[in-house]
mmCIF file of C-alpha atoms in Angstrom:
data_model
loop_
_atom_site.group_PDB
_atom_site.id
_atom_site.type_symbol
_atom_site.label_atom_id
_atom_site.label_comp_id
_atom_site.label_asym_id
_atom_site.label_seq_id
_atom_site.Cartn_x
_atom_site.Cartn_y
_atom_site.Cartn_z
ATOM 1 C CA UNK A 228 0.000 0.000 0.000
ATOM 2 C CA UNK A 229 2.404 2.417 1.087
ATOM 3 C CA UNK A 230 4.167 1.759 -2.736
ATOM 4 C CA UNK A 231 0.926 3.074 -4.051
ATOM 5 C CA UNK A 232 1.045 5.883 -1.715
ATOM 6 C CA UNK A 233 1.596 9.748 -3.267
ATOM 7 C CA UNK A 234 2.751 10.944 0.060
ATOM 8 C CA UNK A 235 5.599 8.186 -0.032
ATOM 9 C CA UNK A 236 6.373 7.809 -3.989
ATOM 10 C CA UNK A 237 5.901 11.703 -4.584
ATOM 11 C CA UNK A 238 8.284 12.260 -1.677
ATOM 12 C CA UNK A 239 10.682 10.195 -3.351
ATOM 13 C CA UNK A 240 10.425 11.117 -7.130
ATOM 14 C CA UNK A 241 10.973 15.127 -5.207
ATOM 15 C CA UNK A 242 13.730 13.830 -2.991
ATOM 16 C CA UNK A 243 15.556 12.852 -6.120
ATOM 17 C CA UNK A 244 14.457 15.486 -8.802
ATOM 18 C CA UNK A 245 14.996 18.436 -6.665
ATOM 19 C CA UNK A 246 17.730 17.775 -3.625
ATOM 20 C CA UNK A 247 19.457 14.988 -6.362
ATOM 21 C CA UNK A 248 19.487 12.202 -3.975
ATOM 22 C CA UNK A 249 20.103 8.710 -4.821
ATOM 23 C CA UNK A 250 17.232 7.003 -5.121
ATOM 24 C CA UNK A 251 18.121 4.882 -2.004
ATOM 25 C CA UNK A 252 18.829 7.993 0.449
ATOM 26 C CA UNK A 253 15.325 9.335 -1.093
ATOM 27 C CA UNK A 254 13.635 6.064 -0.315
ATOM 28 C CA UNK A 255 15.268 6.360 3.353
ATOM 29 C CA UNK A 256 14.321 9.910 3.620
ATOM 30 C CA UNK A 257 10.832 10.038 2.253
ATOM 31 C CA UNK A 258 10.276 6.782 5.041
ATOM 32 C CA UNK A 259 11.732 8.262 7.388
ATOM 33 C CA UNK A 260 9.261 11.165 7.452
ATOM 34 C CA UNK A 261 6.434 8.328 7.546
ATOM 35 C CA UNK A 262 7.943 6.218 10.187
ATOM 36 C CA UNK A 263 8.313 9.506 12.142
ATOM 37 C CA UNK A 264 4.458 10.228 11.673
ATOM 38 C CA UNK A 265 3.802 6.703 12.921
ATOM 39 C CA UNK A 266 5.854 6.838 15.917
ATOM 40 C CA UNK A 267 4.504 10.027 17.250
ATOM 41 C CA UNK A 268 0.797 8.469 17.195
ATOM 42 C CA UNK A 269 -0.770 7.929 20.716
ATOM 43 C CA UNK A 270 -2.051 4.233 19.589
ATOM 44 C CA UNK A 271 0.602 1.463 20.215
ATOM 45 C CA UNK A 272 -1.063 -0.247 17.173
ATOM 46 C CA UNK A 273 -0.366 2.886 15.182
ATOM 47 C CA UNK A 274 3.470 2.987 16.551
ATOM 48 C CA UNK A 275 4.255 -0.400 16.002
ATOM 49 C CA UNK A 276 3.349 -0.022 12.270
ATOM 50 C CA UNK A 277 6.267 1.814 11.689
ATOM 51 C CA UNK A 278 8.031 -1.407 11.959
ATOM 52 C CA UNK A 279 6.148 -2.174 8.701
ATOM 53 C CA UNK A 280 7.530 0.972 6.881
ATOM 54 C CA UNK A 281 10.951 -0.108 8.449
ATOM 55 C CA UNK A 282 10.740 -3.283 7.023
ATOM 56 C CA UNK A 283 9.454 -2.281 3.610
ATOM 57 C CA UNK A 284 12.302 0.621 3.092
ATOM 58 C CA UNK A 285 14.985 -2.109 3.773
ATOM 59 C CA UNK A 286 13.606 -4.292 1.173
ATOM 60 C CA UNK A 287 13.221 -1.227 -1.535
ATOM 61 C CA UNK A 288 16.795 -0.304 -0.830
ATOM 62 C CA UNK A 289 18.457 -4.561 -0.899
ATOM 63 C CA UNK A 290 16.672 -4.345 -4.170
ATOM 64 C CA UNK A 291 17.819 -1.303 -5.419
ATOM 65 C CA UNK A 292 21.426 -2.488 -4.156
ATOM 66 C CA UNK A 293 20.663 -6.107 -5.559
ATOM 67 C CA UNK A 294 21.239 -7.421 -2.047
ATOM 68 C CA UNK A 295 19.269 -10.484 -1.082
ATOM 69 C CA UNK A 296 18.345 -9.863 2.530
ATOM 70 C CA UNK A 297 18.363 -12.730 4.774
ATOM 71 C CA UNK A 298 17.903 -12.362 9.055
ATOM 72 C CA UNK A 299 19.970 -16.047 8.800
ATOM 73 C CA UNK A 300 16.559 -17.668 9.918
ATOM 74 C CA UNK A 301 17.163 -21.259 7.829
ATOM 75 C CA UNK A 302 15.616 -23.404 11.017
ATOM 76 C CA UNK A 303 16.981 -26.934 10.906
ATOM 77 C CA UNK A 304 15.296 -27.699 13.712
ATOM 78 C CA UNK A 305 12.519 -26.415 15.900
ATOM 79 C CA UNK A 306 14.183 -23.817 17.755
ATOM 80 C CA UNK A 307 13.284 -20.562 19.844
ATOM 81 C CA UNK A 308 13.791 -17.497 17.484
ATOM 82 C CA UNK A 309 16.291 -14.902 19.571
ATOM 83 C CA UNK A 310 16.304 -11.113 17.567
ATOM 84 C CA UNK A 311 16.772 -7.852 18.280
ATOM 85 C CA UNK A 312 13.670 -7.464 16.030
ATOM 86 C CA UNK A 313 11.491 -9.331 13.624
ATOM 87 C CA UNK A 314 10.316 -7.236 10.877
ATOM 88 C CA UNK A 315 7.416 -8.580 8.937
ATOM 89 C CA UNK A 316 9.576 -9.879 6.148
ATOM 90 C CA UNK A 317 11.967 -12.369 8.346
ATOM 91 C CA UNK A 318 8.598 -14.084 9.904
ATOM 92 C CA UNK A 319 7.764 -14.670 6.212
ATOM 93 C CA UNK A 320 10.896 -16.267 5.372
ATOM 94 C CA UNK A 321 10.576 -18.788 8.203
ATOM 95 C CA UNK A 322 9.284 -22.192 8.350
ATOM 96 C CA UNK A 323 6.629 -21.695 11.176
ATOM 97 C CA UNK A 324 6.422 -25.718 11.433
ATOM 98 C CA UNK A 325 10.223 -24.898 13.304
ATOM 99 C CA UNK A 326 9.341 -22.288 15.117
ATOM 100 C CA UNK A 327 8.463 -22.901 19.367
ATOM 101 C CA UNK A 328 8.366 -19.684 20.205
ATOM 102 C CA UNK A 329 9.648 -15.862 19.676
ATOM 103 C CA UNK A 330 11.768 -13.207 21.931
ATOM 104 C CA UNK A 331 12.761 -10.388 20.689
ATOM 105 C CA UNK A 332 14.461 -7.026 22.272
ATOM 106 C CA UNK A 333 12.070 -4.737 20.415
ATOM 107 C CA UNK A 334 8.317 -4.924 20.217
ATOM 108 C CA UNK A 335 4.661 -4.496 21.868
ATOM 109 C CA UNK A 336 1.776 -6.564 21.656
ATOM 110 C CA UNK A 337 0.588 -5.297 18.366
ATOM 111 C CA UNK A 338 4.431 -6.041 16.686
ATOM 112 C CA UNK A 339 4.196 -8.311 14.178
ATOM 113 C CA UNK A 340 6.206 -11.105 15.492
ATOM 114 C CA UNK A 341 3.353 -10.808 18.519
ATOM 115 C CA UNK A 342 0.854 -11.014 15.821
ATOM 116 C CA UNK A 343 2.405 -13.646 14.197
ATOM 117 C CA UNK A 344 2.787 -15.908 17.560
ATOM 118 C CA UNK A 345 -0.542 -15.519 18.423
ATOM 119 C CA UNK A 346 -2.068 -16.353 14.698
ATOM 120 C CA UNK A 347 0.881 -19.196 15.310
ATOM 121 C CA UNK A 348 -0.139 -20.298 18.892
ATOM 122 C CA UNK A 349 3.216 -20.150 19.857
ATOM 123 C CA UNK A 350 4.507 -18.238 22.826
ATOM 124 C CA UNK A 351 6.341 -14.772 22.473
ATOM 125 C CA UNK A 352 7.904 -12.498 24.934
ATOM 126 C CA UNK A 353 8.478 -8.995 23.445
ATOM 127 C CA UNK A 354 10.687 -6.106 24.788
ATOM 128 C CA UNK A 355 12.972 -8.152 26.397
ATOM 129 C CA UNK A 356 16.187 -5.904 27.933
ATOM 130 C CA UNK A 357 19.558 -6.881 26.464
ATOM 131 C CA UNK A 358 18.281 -9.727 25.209
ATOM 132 C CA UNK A 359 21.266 -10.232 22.291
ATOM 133 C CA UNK A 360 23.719 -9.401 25.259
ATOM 134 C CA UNK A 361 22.262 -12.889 27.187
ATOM 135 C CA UNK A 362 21.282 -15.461 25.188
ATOM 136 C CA UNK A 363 23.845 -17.434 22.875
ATOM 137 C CA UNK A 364 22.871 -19.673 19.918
ATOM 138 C CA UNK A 365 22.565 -22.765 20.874
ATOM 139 C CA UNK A 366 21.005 -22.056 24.688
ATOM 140 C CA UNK A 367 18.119 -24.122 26.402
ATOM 141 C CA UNK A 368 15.774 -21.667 27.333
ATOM 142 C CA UNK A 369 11.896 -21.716 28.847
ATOM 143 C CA UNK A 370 9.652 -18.951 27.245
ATOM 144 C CA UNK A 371 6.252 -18.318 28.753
ATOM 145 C CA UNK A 372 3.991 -16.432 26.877
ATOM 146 C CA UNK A 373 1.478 -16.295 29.415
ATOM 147 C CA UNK A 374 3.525 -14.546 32.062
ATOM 148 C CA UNK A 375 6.364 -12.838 29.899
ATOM 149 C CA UNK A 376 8.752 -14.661 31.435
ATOM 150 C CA UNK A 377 12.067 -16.030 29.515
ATOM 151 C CA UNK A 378 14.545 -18.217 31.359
ATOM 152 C CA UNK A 379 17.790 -18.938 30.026
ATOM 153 C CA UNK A 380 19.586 -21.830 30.708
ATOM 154 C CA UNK A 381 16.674 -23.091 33.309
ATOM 155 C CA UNK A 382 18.019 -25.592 35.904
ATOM 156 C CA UNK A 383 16.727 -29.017 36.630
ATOM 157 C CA UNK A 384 14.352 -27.829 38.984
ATOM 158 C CA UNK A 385 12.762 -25.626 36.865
ATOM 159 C CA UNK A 386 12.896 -27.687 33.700
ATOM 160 C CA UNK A 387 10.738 -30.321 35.842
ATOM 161 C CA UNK A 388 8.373 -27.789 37.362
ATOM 162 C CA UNK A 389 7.697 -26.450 33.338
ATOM 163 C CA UNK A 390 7.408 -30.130 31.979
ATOM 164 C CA UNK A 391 4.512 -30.764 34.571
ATOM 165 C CA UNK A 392 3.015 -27.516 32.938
ATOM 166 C CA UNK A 393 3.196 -28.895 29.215
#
């Protein structure tokens, strides 16, 4: 939609026409500006949409660049999905069979890896402090969804007490 948008495309045709940007610093610009108008919207649906127009800029510029983009999210086996952030196109590129659950650094409740999890049925913890700075590939972890609650390498104790749960 927002392709189709004059606000956005005139923006950028302007951006490039009359300041002579490249067409990738007008794209960033001219989204930018929209992202900003998102942000500064009292709704948290509204704000997290700017994710959206995040995600959607870096795909216009990898194409303009002829860069494939790729979050690295080839699942070999079911696994908990650690990011910073999942934009709308790295949940599209992964095989949801492999997925058991999502925790990301940066998000609310209407992000779209929340919004994906719950369409999913899979647990997600959002806004998660220093996440990246805690949790190495490879780490058991226990994510519940139910109380936001994500527990890195969980000892025995706790493993049992969350298998009784299951």
């Amino acid at each position: 939609m927002i392709l189709e948008d004059p606000m956005f495309t005139d923006n950028v045709v302007k951006y490039i026409k009359d300041s002579r940007l490249s067409a990738e610093k007008a794209v960033e610009k001219a989204s930018k500006e929209i992202m900003e108008m998102f942000e500064a919207m009292e709704s948290e649906y509204f704000r997290s949409r700017a994710d959206d127009i995040k995600d959607l800029r870096n795909r216009i510029i990898n194409n303009l660049r002829g860069r494939r983009q790729s979050l690295g999210l080839d699942l070999k086996e079911p696994s908990i999905v650690f990011a910073r952030e999942l934009l709308p196109s790295d949940t599209a590129r992964m095989d949801k069979k492999k997925v058991l659950a999502f925790v990301t650094e940066i998000g609310g409740i209407t992000s779209h890896a929340a919004i994906v999890a719950r369409a999913l049925r899979i647990p997600a913890v959002v806004s998660v402090k220093d996440l990246m700075k805690n949790v190495k590939s490879g780490a058991m972890a226990i994510v519940d969804g139910y109380k936001g609650l994500v527990i890195i390498e969980p000892d025995e104790e706790v493993l049992r007490e969350y298998s009784q749960k299951k």
